[in-house]
Short mmCIF file of C-alpha atoms in Angstrom, two decimals:
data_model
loop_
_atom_site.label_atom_id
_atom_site.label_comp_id
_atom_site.label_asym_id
_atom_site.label_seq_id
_atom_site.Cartn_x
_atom_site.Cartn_y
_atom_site.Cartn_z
CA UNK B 1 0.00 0.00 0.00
CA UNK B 2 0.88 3.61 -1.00
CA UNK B 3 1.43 5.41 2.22
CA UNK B 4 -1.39 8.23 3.04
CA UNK B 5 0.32 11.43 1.68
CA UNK B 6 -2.06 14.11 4.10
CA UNK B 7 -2.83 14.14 7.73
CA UNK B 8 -4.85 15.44 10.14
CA UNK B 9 -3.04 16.64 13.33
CA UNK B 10 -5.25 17.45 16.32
CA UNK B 11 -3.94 20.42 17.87
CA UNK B 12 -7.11 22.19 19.20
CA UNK B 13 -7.50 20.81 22.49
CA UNK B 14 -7.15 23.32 25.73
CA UNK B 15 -4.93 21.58 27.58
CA UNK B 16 -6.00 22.05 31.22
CA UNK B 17 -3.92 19.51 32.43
CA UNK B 18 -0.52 21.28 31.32
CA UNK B 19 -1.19 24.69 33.16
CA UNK B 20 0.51 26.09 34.06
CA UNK B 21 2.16 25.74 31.10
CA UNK B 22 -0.07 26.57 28.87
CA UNK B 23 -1.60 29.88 30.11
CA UNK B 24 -0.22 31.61 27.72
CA UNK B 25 0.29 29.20 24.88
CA UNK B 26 -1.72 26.34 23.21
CA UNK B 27 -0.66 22.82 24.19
CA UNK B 28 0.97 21.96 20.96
CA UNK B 29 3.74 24.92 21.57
CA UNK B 30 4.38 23.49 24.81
CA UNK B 31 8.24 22.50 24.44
CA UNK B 32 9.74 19.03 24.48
CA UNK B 33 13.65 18.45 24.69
CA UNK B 34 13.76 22.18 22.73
CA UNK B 35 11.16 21.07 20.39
CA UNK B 36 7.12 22.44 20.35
CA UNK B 37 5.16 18.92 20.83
CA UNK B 38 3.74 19.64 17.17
CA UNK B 39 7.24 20.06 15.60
CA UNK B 40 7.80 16.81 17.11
CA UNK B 41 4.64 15.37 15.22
CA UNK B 42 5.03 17.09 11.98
CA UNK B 43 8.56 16.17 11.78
CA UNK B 44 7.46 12.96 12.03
CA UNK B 45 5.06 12.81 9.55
CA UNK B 46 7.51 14.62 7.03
CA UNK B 47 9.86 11.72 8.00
CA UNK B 48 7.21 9.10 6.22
CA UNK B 49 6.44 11.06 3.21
CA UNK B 50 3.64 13.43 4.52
CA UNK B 51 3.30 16.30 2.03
CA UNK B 52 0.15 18.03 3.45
CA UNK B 53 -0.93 18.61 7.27
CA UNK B 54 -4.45 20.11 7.89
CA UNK B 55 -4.08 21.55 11.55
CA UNK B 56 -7.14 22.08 13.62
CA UNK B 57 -6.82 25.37 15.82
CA UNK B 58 -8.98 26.70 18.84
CA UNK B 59 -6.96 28.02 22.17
CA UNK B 60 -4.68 30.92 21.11
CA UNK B 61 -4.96 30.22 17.43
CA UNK B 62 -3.68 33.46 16.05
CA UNK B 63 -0.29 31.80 18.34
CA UNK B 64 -0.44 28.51 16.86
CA UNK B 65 -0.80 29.61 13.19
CA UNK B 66 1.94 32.21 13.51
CA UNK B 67 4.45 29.34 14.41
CA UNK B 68 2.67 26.81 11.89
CA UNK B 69 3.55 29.79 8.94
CA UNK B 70 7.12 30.49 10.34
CA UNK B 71 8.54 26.42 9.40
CA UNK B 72 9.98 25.89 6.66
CA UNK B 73 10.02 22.53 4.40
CA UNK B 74 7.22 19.42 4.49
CA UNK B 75 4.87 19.25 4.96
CA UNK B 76 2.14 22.25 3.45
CA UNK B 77 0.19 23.35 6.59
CA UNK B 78 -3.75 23.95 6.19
CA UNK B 79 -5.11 25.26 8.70
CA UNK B 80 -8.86 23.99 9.93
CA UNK B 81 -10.32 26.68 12.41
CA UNK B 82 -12.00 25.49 15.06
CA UNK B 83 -12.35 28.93 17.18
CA UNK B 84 -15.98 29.18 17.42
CA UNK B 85 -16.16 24.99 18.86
CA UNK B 86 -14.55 23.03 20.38
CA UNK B 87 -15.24 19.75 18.57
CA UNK B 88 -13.47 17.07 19.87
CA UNK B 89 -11.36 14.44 18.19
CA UNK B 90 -14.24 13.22 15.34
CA UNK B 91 -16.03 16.35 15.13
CA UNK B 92 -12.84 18.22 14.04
CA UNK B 93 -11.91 15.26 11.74
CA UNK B 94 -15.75 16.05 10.15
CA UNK B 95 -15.22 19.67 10.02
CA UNK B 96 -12.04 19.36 7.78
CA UNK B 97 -13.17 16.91 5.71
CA UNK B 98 -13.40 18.97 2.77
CA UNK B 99 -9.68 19.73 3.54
CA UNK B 100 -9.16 15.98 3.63
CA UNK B 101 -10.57 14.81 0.16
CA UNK B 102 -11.35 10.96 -0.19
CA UNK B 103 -8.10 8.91 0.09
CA UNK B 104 -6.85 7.31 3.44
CA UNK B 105 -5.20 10.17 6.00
CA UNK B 106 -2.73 9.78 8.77
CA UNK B 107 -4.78 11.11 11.91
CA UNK B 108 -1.99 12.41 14.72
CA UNK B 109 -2.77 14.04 18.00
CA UNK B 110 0.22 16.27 19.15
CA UNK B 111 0.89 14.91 22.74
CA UNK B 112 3.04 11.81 21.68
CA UNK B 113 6.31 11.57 21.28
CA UNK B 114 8.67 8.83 21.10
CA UNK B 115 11.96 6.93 20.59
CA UNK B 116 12.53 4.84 17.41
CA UNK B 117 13.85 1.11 17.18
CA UNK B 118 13.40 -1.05 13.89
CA UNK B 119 11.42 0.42 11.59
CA UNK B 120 9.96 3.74 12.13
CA UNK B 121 6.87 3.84 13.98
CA UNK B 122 4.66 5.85 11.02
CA UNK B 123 6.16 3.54 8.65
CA UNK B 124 5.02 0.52 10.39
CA UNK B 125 1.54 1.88 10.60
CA UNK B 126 1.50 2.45 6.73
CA UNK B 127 2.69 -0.69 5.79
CA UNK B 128 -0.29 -2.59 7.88
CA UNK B 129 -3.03 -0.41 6.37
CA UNK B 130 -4.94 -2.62 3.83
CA UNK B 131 -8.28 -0.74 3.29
CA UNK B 132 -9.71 -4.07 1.97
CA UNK B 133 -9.90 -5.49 5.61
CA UNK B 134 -10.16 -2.38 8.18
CA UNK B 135 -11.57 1.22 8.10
CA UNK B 136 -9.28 2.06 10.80
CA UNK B 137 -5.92 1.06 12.06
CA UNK B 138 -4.16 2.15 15.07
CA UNK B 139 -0.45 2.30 15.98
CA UNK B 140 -0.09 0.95 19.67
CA UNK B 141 2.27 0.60 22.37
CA UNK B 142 3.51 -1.94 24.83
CA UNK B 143 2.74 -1.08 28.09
CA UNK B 144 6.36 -1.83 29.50
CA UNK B 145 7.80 0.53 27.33
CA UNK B 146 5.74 3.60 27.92
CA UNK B 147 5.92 6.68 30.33
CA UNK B 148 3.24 9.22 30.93
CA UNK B 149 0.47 6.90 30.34
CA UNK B 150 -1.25 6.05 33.51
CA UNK B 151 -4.04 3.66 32.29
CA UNK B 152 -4.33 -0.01 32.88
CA UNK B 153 -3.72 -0.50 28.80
CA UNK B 154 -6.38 -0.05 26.38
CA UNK B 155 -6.63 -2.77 23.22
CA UNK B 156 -6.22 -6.22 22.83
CA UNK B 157 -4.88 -7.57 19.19
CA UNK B 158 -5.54 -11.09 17.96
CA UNK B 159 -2.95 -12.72 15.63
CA UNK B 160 -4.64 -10.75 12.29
CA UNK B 161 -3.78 -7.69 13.50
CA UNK B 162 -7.82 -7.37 14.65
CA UNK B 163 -8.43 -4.87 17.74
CA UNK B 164 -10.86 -5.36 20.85
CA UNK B 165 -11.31 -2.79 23.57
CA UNK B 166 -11.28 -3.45 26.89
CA UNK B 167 -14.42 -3.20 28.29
CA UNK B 168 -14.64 -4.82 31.48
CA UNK B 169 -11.55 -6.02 31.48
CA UNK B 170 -8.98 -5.56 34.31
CA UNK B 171 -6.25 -4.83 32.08
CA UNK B 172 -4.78 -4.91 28.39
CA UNK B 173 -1.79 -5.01 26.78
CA UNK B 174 -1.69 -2.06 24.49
CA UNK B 175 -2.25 1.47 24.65
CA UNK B 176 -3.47 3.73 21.61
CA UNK B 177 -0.51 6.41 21.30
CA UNK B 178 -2.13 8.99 19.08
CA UNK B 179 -1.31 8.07 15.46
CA UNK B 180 -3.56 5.92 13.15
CA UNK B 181 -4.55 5.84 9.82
CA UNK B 182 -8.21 5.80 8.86
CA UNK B 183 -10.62 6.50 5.96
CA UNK B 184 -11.45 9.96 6.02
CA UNK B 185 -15.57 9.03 5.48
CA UNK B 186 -16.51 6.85 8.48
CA UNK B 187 -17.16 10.24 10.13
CA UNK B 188 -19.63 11.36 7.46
CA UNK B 189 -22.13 10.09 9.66
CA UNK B 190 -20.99 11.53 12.31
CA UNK B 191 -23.51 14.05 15.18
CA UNK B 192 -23.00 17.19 14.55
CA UNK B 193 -20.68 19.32 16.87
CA UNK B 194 -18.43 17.65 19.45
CA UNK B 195 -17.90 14.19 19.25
CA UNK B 196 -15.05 11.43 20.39
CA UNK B 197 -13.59 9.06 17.16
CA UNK B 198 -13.52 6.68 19.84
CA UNK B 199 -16.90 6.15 19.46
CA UNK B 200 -16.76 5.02 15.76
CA UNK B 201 -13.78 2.51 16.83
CA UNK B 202 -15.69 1.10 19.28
CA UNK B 203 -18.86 0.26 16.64
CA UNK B 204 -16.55 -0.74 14.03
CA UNK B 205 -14.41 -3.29 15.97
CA UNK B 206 -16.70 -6.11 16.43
CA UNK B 207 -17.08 -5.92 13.12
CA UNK B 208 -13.15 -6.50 12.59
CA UNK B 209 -12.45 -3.46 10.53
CA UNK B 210 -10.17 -2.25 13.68
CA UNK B 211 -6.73 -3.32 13.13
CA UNK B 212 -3.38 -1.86 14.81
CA UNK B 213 0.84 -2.13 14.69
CA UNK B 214 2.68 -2.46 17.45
CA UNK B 215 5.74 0.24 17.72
CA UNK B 216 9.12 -0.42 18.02
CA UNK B 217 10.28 2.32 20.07
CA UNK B 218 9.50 3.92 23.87
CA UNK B 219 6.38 6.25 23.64
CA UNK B 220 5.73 9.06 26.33
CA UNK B 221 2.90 10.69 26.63
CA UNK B 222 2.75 13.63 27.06
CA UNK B 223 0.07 15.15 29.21
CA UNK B 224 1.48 17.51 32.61
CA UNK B 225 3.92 19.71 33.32
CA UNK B 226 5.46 16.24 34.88
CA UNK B 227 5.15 14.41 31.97
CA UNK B 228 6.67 16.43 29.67
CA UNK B 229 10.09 16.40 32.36
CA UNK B 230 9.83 12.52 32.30
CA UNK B 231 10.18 12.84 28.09
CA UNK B 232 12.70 15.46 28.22
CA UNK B 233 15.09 12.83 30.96
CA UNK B 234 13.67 9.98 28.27
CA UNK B 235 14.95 12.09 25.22
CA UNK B 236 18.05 13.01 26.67
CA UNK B 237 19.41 9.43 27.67
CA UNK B 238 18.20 8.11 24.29
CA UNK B 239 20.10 10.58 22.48
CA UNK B 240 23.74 10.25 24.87
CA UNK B 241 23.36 6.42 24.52
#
C-alpha cells in the first residue's frame, strides 16, 4: 500500500492539564527536549512522506498559526479553524473533511512523542493499512515501554492484526498512542458538533475493521507539566546512549 500522503493533526484541544504551562500558549507549543510537541509530530510525519498537514486550531490560534507559517520545508500546513467549537477528536476530523478529500489520512494528536527502534513507527503503521480489511488502524504501544500513560492499557490484538477494547476487562496489553490511519468518510455520519472518534472505533471493531501495529520504540505521553520532564530525561538518555 501507497502510504497516506495528508494528515490530520489534532492540535485544538485546551490543555487544562498542562497549566501552568499553557496559560499563555496552546498545548501543541508546549516545548519538548527544545522542540514544540507539534514540531515533534510534523517532523514525524515529514519523516514518512507526509506532504500536506491540515491543523485544527482553537486556544490561542492566532499563536499557533503564527508558528505553523514560520517552518519551513514538508509538509504544506492547512489550517482547519476550530475557534468558534470546540469539537473534539471526530467532530474536528468532520469539520475538515473537505480539507481531507477521499483517500486514506494519517490522523496524529500532538501529545506523543517517542523513541525509534526497527522500523519507524509511522512507517510501520502504513505498511499494515490494507483498506480491503479495516476502516481504521491504530499504531499501539507496549505497556512496558511507555511513560506518561497512567491507564491499565487499552486494546487487545488477535494474531490478524484485529483490535478489541477493553471493556470490562482488568487490564490490556496495548495502549493507543495517538497516530492511526483511517478512511477519512466513516465520520460522514458523524452528530453534529463535538464528538469522540472513539466512538466510531468502538462500533466498528466487532465488526473487525479495527486493526493496529505495534511500535518499536519507547512512547511518552505527554500530558502535565510532569510528563513532559519525564520525556525530556527519556529524550536526553536516548540521544547520549
Amino acid at each position: 500500500m501507497t502510504a497516506p500522503k495528508k494528515a490530520m493533526v489534532l492540535a485544538a484541544g485546551l490543555g487544562t492539564r498542562m497549566r501552568p504551562l499553557t496559560n499563555d500558549r496552546p498545548k501543541a507549543l508546549v516545548e519538548v527536549a527544545g522542540r514544540t510537541l507539534i514540531d515533534h509530530m510534523l517532523d514525524r510525519l515529514a519523516e514518512a512522506g507526509v506532504e500536506t498537514a491540515v491543523v485544527n486550531v482553537h486556544a490561542f490560534a492566532d499563536r499557533l498559526e503564527t508558528h505553523l507559517k514560520a517552518r519551513t520545508g514538508a509538509p504544506q500546513i492547512v489550517i482547519s479553524d476550530e475557534r468558534g467549537e470546540l469539537l473534539e477528536t471526530g467532530g474536528g476530523l468532520r469539520k475538515a473533511r473537505p480539507l481531507l478529500g477521499e483517500d486514506p489520512v494519517f490522523v496524529a494528536n500532538i501529545d506523543s512523542v517517542w523513541t525509534q527502534d526497527g522500523v519507524p513507527a509511522i512507517d510501520s503503521l502504513a505498511q499494515a493499512w490494507d483498506p480491503e480489511r479495516m476502516d481504521v488502524c491504530l499504531l499501539l504501544a507496549r505497556l512496558d515501554r511507555t511513560l506518561g500513560f497512567d491507564g491499565a492499557g487499552d486494546i487487545f490484538m488477535s494474531d490478524e492484526g484485529a483490535l478489541t477494547f477493553r471493556g470490562e476487562a482488568p487490564s490490556a496489553p496495548f495502549a493507543y498512542m495517538g497516530v492511526h490511519i483511517c478512511k477519512p468518510d466513516l465520520v460522514d455520519d458523524g452528530p453534529e458538533g463535538a464528538f469522540s472518534l472513539a466512538t466510531i472505533w468502538r462500533r466498528l471493531a466487532p465488526l473487525g475493521r479495527v486493526h493496529g501495529v505495534v511500535m518499536d520504540g519507547f512512547w511518552m505521553h505527554v500530558g502535565d507539566p510532569g510528563a513532559r520532564d519525564e520525556a525530556e530525561a527519556k529524550l536526553a538518555e536516548a540521544k547520549a546512549g
